[in-house]
Short mmCIF file of C-alpha atoms and ligand atoms in Angstrom, two decimals:
data_model
loop_
_atom_site.label_atom_id
_atom_site.label_comp_id
_atom_site.label_asym_id
_atom_site.label_seq_id
_atom_site.Cartn_x
_atom_site.Cartn_y
_atom_site.Cartn_z
CA MET Q 1 -22.76 -20.13 -14.51
CA THR Q 2 -25.24 -21.75 -12.15
CA ASP Q 3 -25.39 -25.46 -11.35
CA GLN Q 4 -28.25 -25.27 -8.87
CA PRO Q 5 -31.95 -25.10 -9.71
CA THR Q 6 -33.30 -21.60 -9.10
CA ALA Q 7 -36.70 -20.97 -7.60
CA ARG Q 8 -38.49 -18.40 -9.72
CA ASP Q 9 -40.04 -16.74 -6.68
CA GLU Q 10 -36.67 -15.77 -5.22
CA PRO Q 11 -35.61 -12.18 -5.90
CA LEU Q 12 -33.50 -11.50 -8.99
CA VAL Q 13 -31.05 -8.82 -7.86
CA LEU Q 14 -28.30 -6.98 -9.71
CA GLY Q 15 -25.36 -5.62 -7.69
CA ILE Q 16 -22.92 -2.86 -8.64
CA GLU Q 17 -19.51 -2.54 -6.95
CA THR Q 18 -17.11 0.35 -7.58
CA SER Q 19 -15.63 1.14 -4.15
CA CYS Q 20 -11.98 0.56 -5.07
CA ASP Q 21 -10.30 -0.70 -8.24
CA GLU Q 22 -12.74 -3.37 -9.46
CA THR Q 23 -15.83 -2.50 -11.47
CA GLY Q 24 -18.05 -5.45 -10.57
CA ILE Q 25 -21.58 -6.25 -11.70
CA GLY Q 26 -23.15 -9.40 -10.34
CA ILE Q 27 -26.58 -10.93 -10.74
CA VAL Q 28 -28.10 -13.41 -8.30
CA ARG Q 29 -31.42 -15.10 -7.81
CA GLY Q 30 -31.84 -15.77 -4.10
CA HIS Q 31 -28.55 -17.46 -3.15
CA THR Q 32 -27.76 -18.54 -6.70
CA LEU Q 33 -25.04 -16.76 -8.63
CA LEU Q 34 -26.03 -16.08 -12.24
CA ALA Q 35 -23.32 -13.62 -13.34
CA ASP Q 36 -20.16 -12.08 -11.88
CA ALA Q 37 -18.68 -9.67 -14.43
CA ILE Q 38 -15.55 -7.78 -13.39
CA ALA Q 39 -13.29 -5.18 -15.01
CA SER Q 40 -10.19 -4.39 -12.95
CA SER Q 41 -7.95 -1.35 -13.13
CA VAL Q 42 -5.33 -3.03 -10.92
CA ASP Q 43 -2.67 -3.00 -13.67
CA GLU Q 44 -2.98 0.78 -13.96
CA HIS Q 45 -2.18 1.17 -10.23
CA ALA Q 46 0.57 -1.45 -9.96
CA ARG Q 47 3.45 0.91 -10.77
CA PHE Q 48 2.34 3.29 -8.00
CA GLY Q 49 2.29 0.46 -5.43
CA GLY Q 50 -1.28 1.30 -4.42
CA VAL Q 51 -4.63 2.35 -5.82
CA VAL Q 52 -4.70 5.90 -7.25
CA PRO Q 53 -8.22 7.25 -6.60
CA GLU Q 54 -8.56 9.41 -9.74
CA VAL Q 55 -7.32 6.60 -11.97
CA ALA Q 56 -9.80 4.22 -10.34
CA SER Q 57 -12.75 6.62 -10.84
CA ARG Q 58 -11.90 7.13 -14.52
CA ALA Q 59 -11.59 3.38 -15.07
CA HIS Q 60 -15.01 2.79 -13.44
CA LEU Q 61 -16.58 5.39 -15.74
CA GLU Q 62 -15.21 3.59 -18.78
CA ALA Q 63 -16.01 0.08 -17.55
CA VAL Q 64 -19.42 0.32 -15.90
CA VAL Q 65 -21.65 0.17 -19.00
CA PRO Q 66 -19.75 -2.62 -20.84
CA THR Q 67 -19.54 -4.61 -17.59
CA MET Q 68 -23.31 -4.20 -17.15
CA HIS Q 69 -23.93 -5.55 -20.64
CA ARG Q 70 -21.62 -8.48 -19.98
CA ALA Q 71 -23.34 -9.36 -16.69
CA LEU Q 72 -26.83 -9.26 -18.23
CA ALA Q 73 -25.66 -11.41 -21.18
CA ASP Q 74 -23.93 -13.93 -18.86
CA ALA Q 75 -27.05 -14.27 -16.72
CA GLY Q 76 -29.33 -14.37 -19.78
CA VAL Q 77 -31.64 -11.73 -18.32
CA ALA Q 78 -32.75 -8.22 -19.25
CA LEU Q 79 -32.62 -5.25 -16.90
CA SER Q 80 -36.42 -5.22 -16.96
CA ASP Q 81 -36.38 -8.73 -15.38
CA VAL Q 82 -34.56 -7.75 -12.19
CA ASP Q 83 -36.47 -7.15 -8.96
CA ALA Q 84 -33.97 -4.71 -7.42
CA ILE Q 85 -30.63 -3.02 -7.97
CA ALA Q 86 -28.10 -2.96 -5.12
CA VAL Q 87 -25.02 -0.77 -5.13
CA THR Q 88 -22.05 -0.26 -2.81
CA ALA Q 89 -22.72 3.12 -1.16
CA GLY Q 90 -19.64 2.91 1.12
CA PRO Q 91 -17.12 2.67 2.58
CA GLY Q 92 -14.51 3.18 -0.13
CA LEU Q 93 -12.95 5.82 -2.36
CA ALA Q 94 -15.38 8.74 -2.66
CA GLY Q 95 -14.99 9.34 -6.40
CA ALA Q 96 -15.06 5.64 -7.20
CA LEU Q 97 -18.22 5.10 -5.12
CA LEU Q 98 -19.93 8.01 -6.87
CA VAL Q 99 -19.57 6.35 -10.27
CA GLY Q 100 -21.34 3.19 -9.09
CA VAL Q 101 -24.02 5.03 -7.13
CA ALA Q 102 -24.76 7.37 -10.08
CA ALA Q 103 -24.91 4.41 -12.48
CA ALA Q 104 -27.23 2.49 -10.15
CA LYS Q 105 -29.55 5.49 -9.82
CA GLY Q 106 -29.65 5.88 -13.60
CA TYR Q 107 -30.50 2.23 -14.18
CA ALA Q 108 -33.03 2.18 -11.31
CA LEU Q 109 -34.77 5.29 -12.60
CA ALA Q 110 -34.79 4.15 -16.22
CA ALA Q 111 -36.03 0.65 -15.44
CA GLU Q 112 -38.27 1.70 -12.52
CA LYS Q 113 -36.59 -0.64 -10.04
CA PRO Q 114 -36.08 -0.27 -6.28
CA ILE Q 115 -32.51 0.58 -5.30
CA TYR Q 116 -30.56 -0.54 -2.21
CA GLY Q 117 -27.42 1.39 -1.21
CA VAL Q 118 -25.41 -1.15 0.77
CA ASN Q 119 -22.30 -1.45 2.91
CA HIS Q 120 -19.32 -2.97 1.09
CA LEU Q 121 -18.14 -4.76 4.24
CA ALA Q 122 -21.50 -6.38 4.97
CA ALA Q 123 -21.47 -7.47 1.31
CA HIS Q 124 -18.12 -9.25 1.89
CA VAL Q 125 -19.96 -11.29 4.55
CA ALA Q 126 -23.14 -11.82 2.50
CA VAL Q 127 -21.27 -13.22 -0.51
CA ASP Q 128 -20.70 -16.45 1.39
CA THR Q 129 -24.44 -17.22 1.06
CA LEU Q 130 -23.83 -17.76 -2.67
CA GLU Q 131 -21.56 -20.66 -1.85
CA HIS Q 132 -22.88 -22.07 1.42
CA GLY Q 133 -26.52 -20.93 1.58
CA ALA Q 134 -28.23 -18.89 4.29
CA LEU Q 135 -25.85 -17.75 7.05
CA PRO Q 136 -26.71 -19.20 10.48
CA GLU Q 137 -27.27 -16.31 12.90
CA PRO Q 138 -25.69 -15.34 15.13
CA ALA Q 139 -22.32 -15.73 13.40
CA ILE Q 140 -18.94 -14.16 13.94
CA ALA Q 141 -17.52 -12.53 10.82
CA LEU Q 142 -13.82 -11.93 10.33
CA LEU Q 143 -13.54 -9.27 7.69
CA VAL Q 144 -10.08 -8.86 6.25
CA SER Q 145 -9.55 -6.65 3.21
CA GLY Q 146 -7.14 -4.05 1.90
CA GLY Q 147 -8.81 -1.31 3.94
CA HIS Q 148 -10.37 -3.12 6.91
CA SER Q 149 -9.70 -5.83 9.47
CA SER Q 150 -12.60 -6.35 11.82
CA LEU Q 151 -14.38 -8.91 13.94
CA LEU Q 152 -18.15 -8.56 13.84
CA LEU Q 153 -21.01 -10.19 15.70
CA VAL Q 154 -23.67 -10.76 13.06
CA GLU Q 155 -26.99 -11.27 14.81
CA ASP Q 156 -29.04 -10.33 11.74
CA LEU Q 157 -27.20 -9.66 8.50
CA ALA Q 158 -30.05 -7.44 7.30
CA ARG Q 159 -30.29 -5.34 10.47
CA LYS Q 160 -27.87 -6.00 13.30
CA VAL Q 161 -24.11 -6.16 12.80
CA THR Q 162 -22.03 -5.24 15.86
CA PRO Q 163 -18.29 -4.55 15.62
CA LEU Q 164 -16.31 -6.32 18.35
CA GLY Q 165 -12.91 -4.98 17.34
CA SER Q 166 -10.81 -3.87 14.42
CA THR Q 167 -7.29 -2.91 13.45
CA ILE Q 168 -5.83 0.04 15.30
CA ASP Q 169 -3.39 0.76 12.45
CA ASP Q 170 -2.83 -1.10 9.14
CA ALA Q 171 -5.40 -3.47 7.67
CA ALA Q 172 -4.25 -7.06 7.11
CA GLY Q 173 -4.34 -6.67 3.32
CA GLU Q 174 -2.41 -3.43 3.57
CA ALA Q 175 0.29 -5.27 5.56
CA PHE Q 176 0.49 -7.92 2.80
CA ASP Q 177 0.80 -5.16 0.19
CA LYS Q 178 3.52 -3.28 2.11
CA VAL Q 179 5.57 -6.37 2.96
CA ALA Q 180 5.35 -7.55 -0.66
CA ARG Q 181 6.72 -4.23 -1.76
CA LEU Q 182 9.73 -4.45 0.50
CA LEU Q 183 10.37 -7.99 -0.73
CA GLY Q 184 10.26 -6.76 -4.34
CA LEU Q 185 7.00 -8.63 -5.08
CA PRO Q 186 4.22 -7.06 -7.22
CA PHE Q 187 1.05 -5.23 -6.11
CA PRO Q 188 -1.36 -6.32 -4.78
CA GLY Q 189 0.91 -8.22 -2.44
CA GLY Q 190 -1.41 -10.90 -1.05
CA PRO Q 191 -1.30 -13.38 -3.94
CA PRO Q 192 2.52 -13.28 -4.53
CA ILE Q 193 3.22 -13.61 -0.77
CA ASP Q 194 0.79 -16.52 -0.59
CA ARG Q 195 2.65 -18.18 -3.51
CA ALA Q 196 6.17 -17.45 -2.17
CA ALA Q 197 5.17 -18.69 1.31
CA ARG Q 198 4.39 -22.16 -0.06
CA ALA Q 199 8.13 -22.75 -0.56
CA GLY Q 200 9.09 -21.18 2.80
CA ASP Q 201 9.26 -22.19 6.45
CA PRO Q 202 6.57 -20.42 8.53
CA SER Q 203 8.60 -20.88 11.71
CA ALA Q 204 11.89 -19.60 10.22
CA ILE Q 205 11.58 -16.10 11.71
CA PRO Q 206 9.62 -15.38 14.93
CA PHE Q 207 7.83 -12.20 13.84
CA PRO Q 208 5.68 -10.44 16.49
CA ARG Q 209 1.98 -11.17 17.02
CA GLY Q 210 0.39 -7.73 17.54
CA LEU Q 211 -1.97 -7.14 20.49
CA SER Q 212 -1.72 -10.78 21.57
CA ALA Q 213 0.26 -10.47 24.83
CA ALA Q 214 -1.71 -10.77 28.07
CA ARG Q 215 -1.17 -7.07 28.88
CA ASP Q 216 -2.68 -6.02 25.50
CA LEU Q 217 -5.62 -8.41 25.59
CA ALA Q 218 -7.36 -6.61 28.46
CA ALA Q 219 -8.01 -3.49 26.36
CA HIS Q 220 -7.70 -4.98 22.86
CA ARG Q 221 -9.05 -8.53 23.01
CA TYR Q 222 -10.64 -8.32 19.54
CA ASP Q 223 -8.46 -5.60 18.01
CA PHE Q 224 -5.59 -6.09 15.59
CA SER Q 225 -2.33 -4.27 14.91
CA PHE Q 226 -0.14 -5.04 11.91
CA SER Q 227 2.08 -2.01 11.73
CA GLY Q 228 4.62 -3.36 14.27
CA LEU Q 229 4.80 -6.60 12.29
CA LYS Q 230 5.40 -4.72 9.05
CA THR Q 231 8.21 -2.72 10.72
CA ALA Q 232 9.72 -5.91 12.17
CA VAL Q 233 9.81 -7.44 8.68
CA ALA Q 234 11.40 -4.26 7.28
CA ARG Q 235 14.09 -4.23 10.01
CA TRP Q 236 14.83 -7.93 9.51
CA VAL Q 237 15.20 -7.52 5.72
CA GLU Q 238 17.33 -4.36 6.13
CA ALA Q 239 19.68 -6.14 8.56
CA ARG Q 240 20.22 -8.90 6.00
CA GLU Q 241 20.85 -6.43 3.22
CA ARG Q 242 23.30 -4.42 5.35
CA ALA Q 243 25.21 -7.58 6.10
CA GLY Q 244 25.38 -8.26 2.36
CA GLU Q 245 23.44 -11.49 2.78
CA PRO Q 246 20.67 -12.64 0.41
CA VAL Q 247 17.09 -12.17 1.66
CA PRO Q 248 15.31 -15.54 1.91
CA VAL Q 249 12.07 -14.24 0.36
CA GLU Q 250 10.15 -17.51 0.79
CA ASN Q 251 10.96 -17.78 4.50
CA VAL Q 252 10.17 -14.10 5.16
CA ALA Q 253 6.88 -14.45 3.26
CA ALA Q 254 5.92 -17.65 5.09
CA SER Q 255 6.86 -16.30 8.54
CA PHE Q 256 5.06 -13.00 7.95
CA GLN Q 257 1.96 -14.75 6.61
CA GLU Q 258 1.96 -17.10 9.60
CA ALA Q 259 2.10 -14.15 12.04
CA VAL Q 260 -0.90 -12.49 10.35
CA CYS Q 261 -2.98 -15.67 10.06
CA ASP Q 262 -2.11 -16.79 13.60
CA VAL Q 263 -3.45 -13.58 15.16
CA LEU Q 264 -6.52 -13.31 12.91
CA THR Q 265 -7.66 -16.88 13.50
CA ALA Q 266 -6.82 -16.94 17.23
CA LYS Q 267 -8.93 -13.83 17.87
CA ALA Q 268 -11.76 -15.04 15.63
CA VAL Q 269 -11.97 -18.36 17.49
CA ASP Q 270 -11.81 -16.51 20.83
CA ALA Q 271 -14.72 -14.28 19.72
CA CYS Q 272 -16.81 -17.31 18.71
CA ARG Q 273 -16.18 -19.05 22.02
CA ALA Q 274 -16.76 -15.98 24.17
CA HIS Q 275 -20.09 -15.28 22.43
CA GLY Q 276 -21.17 -18.93 22.27
CA VAL Q 277 -21.34 -18.74 18.46
CA GLY Q 278 -20.89 -21.87 16.33
CA THR Q 279 -20.25 -20.27 12.92
CA LEU Q 280 -17.28 -18.24 11.72
CA VAL Q 281 -17.47 -16.62 8.29
CA ILE Q 282 -14.33 -15.08 6.78
CA GLY Q 283 -14.63 -12.47 4.05
CA GLY Q 284 -12.61 -9.83 2.18
CA GLY Q 285 -9.55 -10.17 -0.06
CA VAL Q 286 -7.29 -11.68 2.62
CA ALA Q 287 -9.81 -14.52 3.06
CA ALA Q 288 -8.46 -15.73 -0.31
CA ASN Q 289 -5.19 -16.55 1.48
CA SER Q 290 -4.49 -20.28 1.52
CA ARG Q 291 -2.99 -20.31 5.02
CA ILE Q 292 -5.82 -18.42 6.73
CA ARG Q 293 -8.25 -20.94 5.30
CA THR Q 294 -6.42 -24.03 6.59
CA LEU Q 295 -5.47 -22.51 9.95
CA ALA Q 296 -9.06 -21.35 10.59
CA GLU Q 297 -10.35 -24.80 9.73
CA GLU Q 298 -7.83 -26.52 12.04
CA ARG Q 299 -8.50 -24.22 14.98
CA CYS Q 300 -12.29 -24.10 14.59
CA ALA Q 301 -12.52 -27.88 14.28
CA LYS Q 302 -10.98 -28.20 17.76
CA HIS Q 303 -13.85 -26.17 19.23
CA GLY Q 304 -16.74 -27.49 17.13
CA ILE Q 305 -17.03 -24.23 15.19
CA THR Q 306 -18.05 -24.35 11.52
CA VAL Q 307 -15.92 -22.15 9.23
CA ARG Q 308 -17.35 -20.69 6.07
CA VAL Q 309 -14.98 -19.09 3.57
CA PRO Q 310 -16.17 -18.35 0.03
CA ARG Q 311 -14.00 -19.43 -2.90
CA PRO Q 312 -11.11 -17.01 -3.56
CA LYS Q 313 -12.75 -15.26 -6.52
CA LEU Q 314 -15.70 -14.27 -4.34
CA CYS Q 315 -13.43 -13.05 -1.50
CA THR Q 316 -11.87 -10.18 -3.46
CA ASP Q 317 -14.10 -7.28 -4.56
CA ASN Q 318 -16.88 -8.17 -7.00
CA GLY Q 319 -20.47 -7.27 -7.90
CA ALA Q 320 -21.90 -10.63 -6.87
CA MET Q 321 -21.30 -9.82 -3.20
CA VAL Q 322 -23.36 -6.64 -3.52
CA ALA Q 323 -26.11 -8.53 -5.31
CA ALA Q 324 -26.00 -11.21 -2.58
CA LEU Q 325 -26.53 -8.65 0.17
CA GLY Q 326 -29.24 -6.93 -1.90
CA SER Q 327 -31.03 -10.24 -2.35
CA HIS Q 328 -30.82 -10.88 1.40
CA LEU Q 329 -32.31 -7.43 2.15
CA VAL Q 330 -35.15 -7.91 -0.34
CA ALA Q 331 -35.95 -11.33 1.15
CA ALA Q 332 -35.86 -9.83 4.68
CA GLY Q 333 -38.40 -7.18 3.67
CA VAL Q 334 -36.03 -4.25 4.20
CA THR Q 335 -37.27 -0.94 2.77
CA PRO Q 336 -35.33 0.22 -0.33
CA SER Q 337 -33.15 3.35 -0.26
CA LYS Q 338 -34.33 6.71 -1.53
CA LEU Q 339 -33.28 7.57 -5.08
CA ASP Q 340 -31.15 10.43 -3.74
CA LEU Q 341 -29.09 8.12 -1.53
CA PRO Q 342 -25.59 9.43 -0.87
CA ALA Q 343 -22.24 7.70 -1.35
CA ASP Q 344 -20.53 7.62 2.05
CA SER Q 345 -16.81 6.94 1.88
CA ALA Q 346 -16.69 6.46 5.68
CA MET Q 347 -19.86 4.39 6.12
CA PRO Q 348 -19.70 2.72 9.56
CA LEU Q 349 -19.72 -1.05 9.93
CA THR Q 350 -23.05 -0.91 11.74
CA THR Q 351 -24.87 0.53 8.70
CA VAL Q 352 -25.91 -2.39 6.51
CA ASN Q 353 -27.87 -0.25 4.05
CA VAL Q 354 -28.79 3.42 3.68
O1 LIG M 401 -11.47 -7.05 -0.37
P1 LIG M 401 -10.45 -6.61 -1.35
O2 LIG M 401 -10.45 -7.21 -2.73
O3 LIG M 401 -10.48 -5.05 -1.53
C1 LIG M 401 -10.76 -4.19 -0.47
O4 LIG M 401 -11.96 -4.03 -0.14
O5 LIG M 401 -9.77 -3.71 0.11
O6 LIG M 401 -9.03 -6.87 -0.65
C2 LIG M 401 -7.83 -6.57 -1.28
C3 LIG M 401 -6.70 -7.02 -0.39
C4 LIG M 401 -5.32 -6.62 -0.92
O7 LIG M 401 -4.62 -5.99 0.13
C5 LIG M 401 -4.69 -7.94 -1.32
O8 LIG M 401 -3.27 -7.96 -1.17
C6 LIG M 401 -5.36 -8.90 -0.38
O9 LIG M 401 -6.69 -8.46 -0.30
N1 LIG M 401 -5.32 -10.28 -0.89
C7 LIG M 401 -4.67 -11.29 -0.25
C8 LIG M 401 -4.77 -12.44 -1.09
N2 LIG M 401 -5.51 -12.08 -2.19
C9 LIG M 401 -5.83 -10.76 -2.05
N3 LIG M 401 -3.99 -11.30 0.91
C10 LIG M 401 -3.42 -12.46 1.28
N4 LIG M 401 -3.45 -13.59 0.53
C11 LIG M 401 -4.13 -13.63 -0.65
N5 LIG M 401 -4.16 -14.76 -1.38
ZN1 LIG M 402 -13.49 -5.22 -0.37
#
């Protein structure tokens, strides 16, 4: 899986991710990805239009051991070779997190390895190091997933992550999922909206840009709001249906996607400029969106800001991101977690590891 030479003295770290519906086990050496094994229960949730926590926990229980074997085989290493085990300790679904944390404790105890309980959101930022190398610090991180949308000032990815703002209602990914549903597109909604939008006109419908008016910026400069946008899309679609007119799915998808990406990238660039930061890293499932990637590049280029976005497969949940953060913590000399570390479904953004 790797095409870079690996230095033997860099830490070999295994990462376990079970915070939502993907059972992910990744193995890295330093910044080099050696394995990224994933088992997803997304198909089991699709008919409910969202992730069902109990179904996710059960699927993790069934998948964690086979996924572990697959990751070790892909990387060509044994558990006894690894220097540390990292695991997502939060935030996420409580039952789902518990499966990963319990598995990590079992493997750490059996193989006598240090364990690092890490923050899923910091891991979405750290995964970029597998593609673009060490993250210049300070950096601004735009974290956009199914559960979170935040702007962070990353002064030290191992120790100092400061939230600048976040969504006051729906997360960006949640908005994609809800709008997809009302357009009759499958769950999760990000990828089908991204595809439909390619054939649509992003300026067809002027959907609102939440918390972007001058009067909102004073109190919410770095915050987001997507619930008004979602409602605006719903009203627009309903009006069409009531009038007996066909819904132009591609144009709605493109115009909605443009509204989301416009606000996210405008605020991210503003945060970089206001803090004198020359690097923007975008992480989380929504970072896989094709439009956010091009719009961020266009806007950052104008201000001499470098944008780093990992390839789409690394943006959505996976074990490699947890391993990447674990490897960064080991290299930074951070003390491992205690073996009785808790899973914390509401872990704050400021906690990089427990
Ligand atoms: O980070 P992630 O895999 O899981 C969480 O931690 O939540 O993010 C999942 C979210 C979903 O809401 C999904 O619709 C969205 O990421 N997503 C996308 C795309 N791919 C996934 N949103 C927009 N465009 C995409 N291409
Ligand atoms: Zn995630």
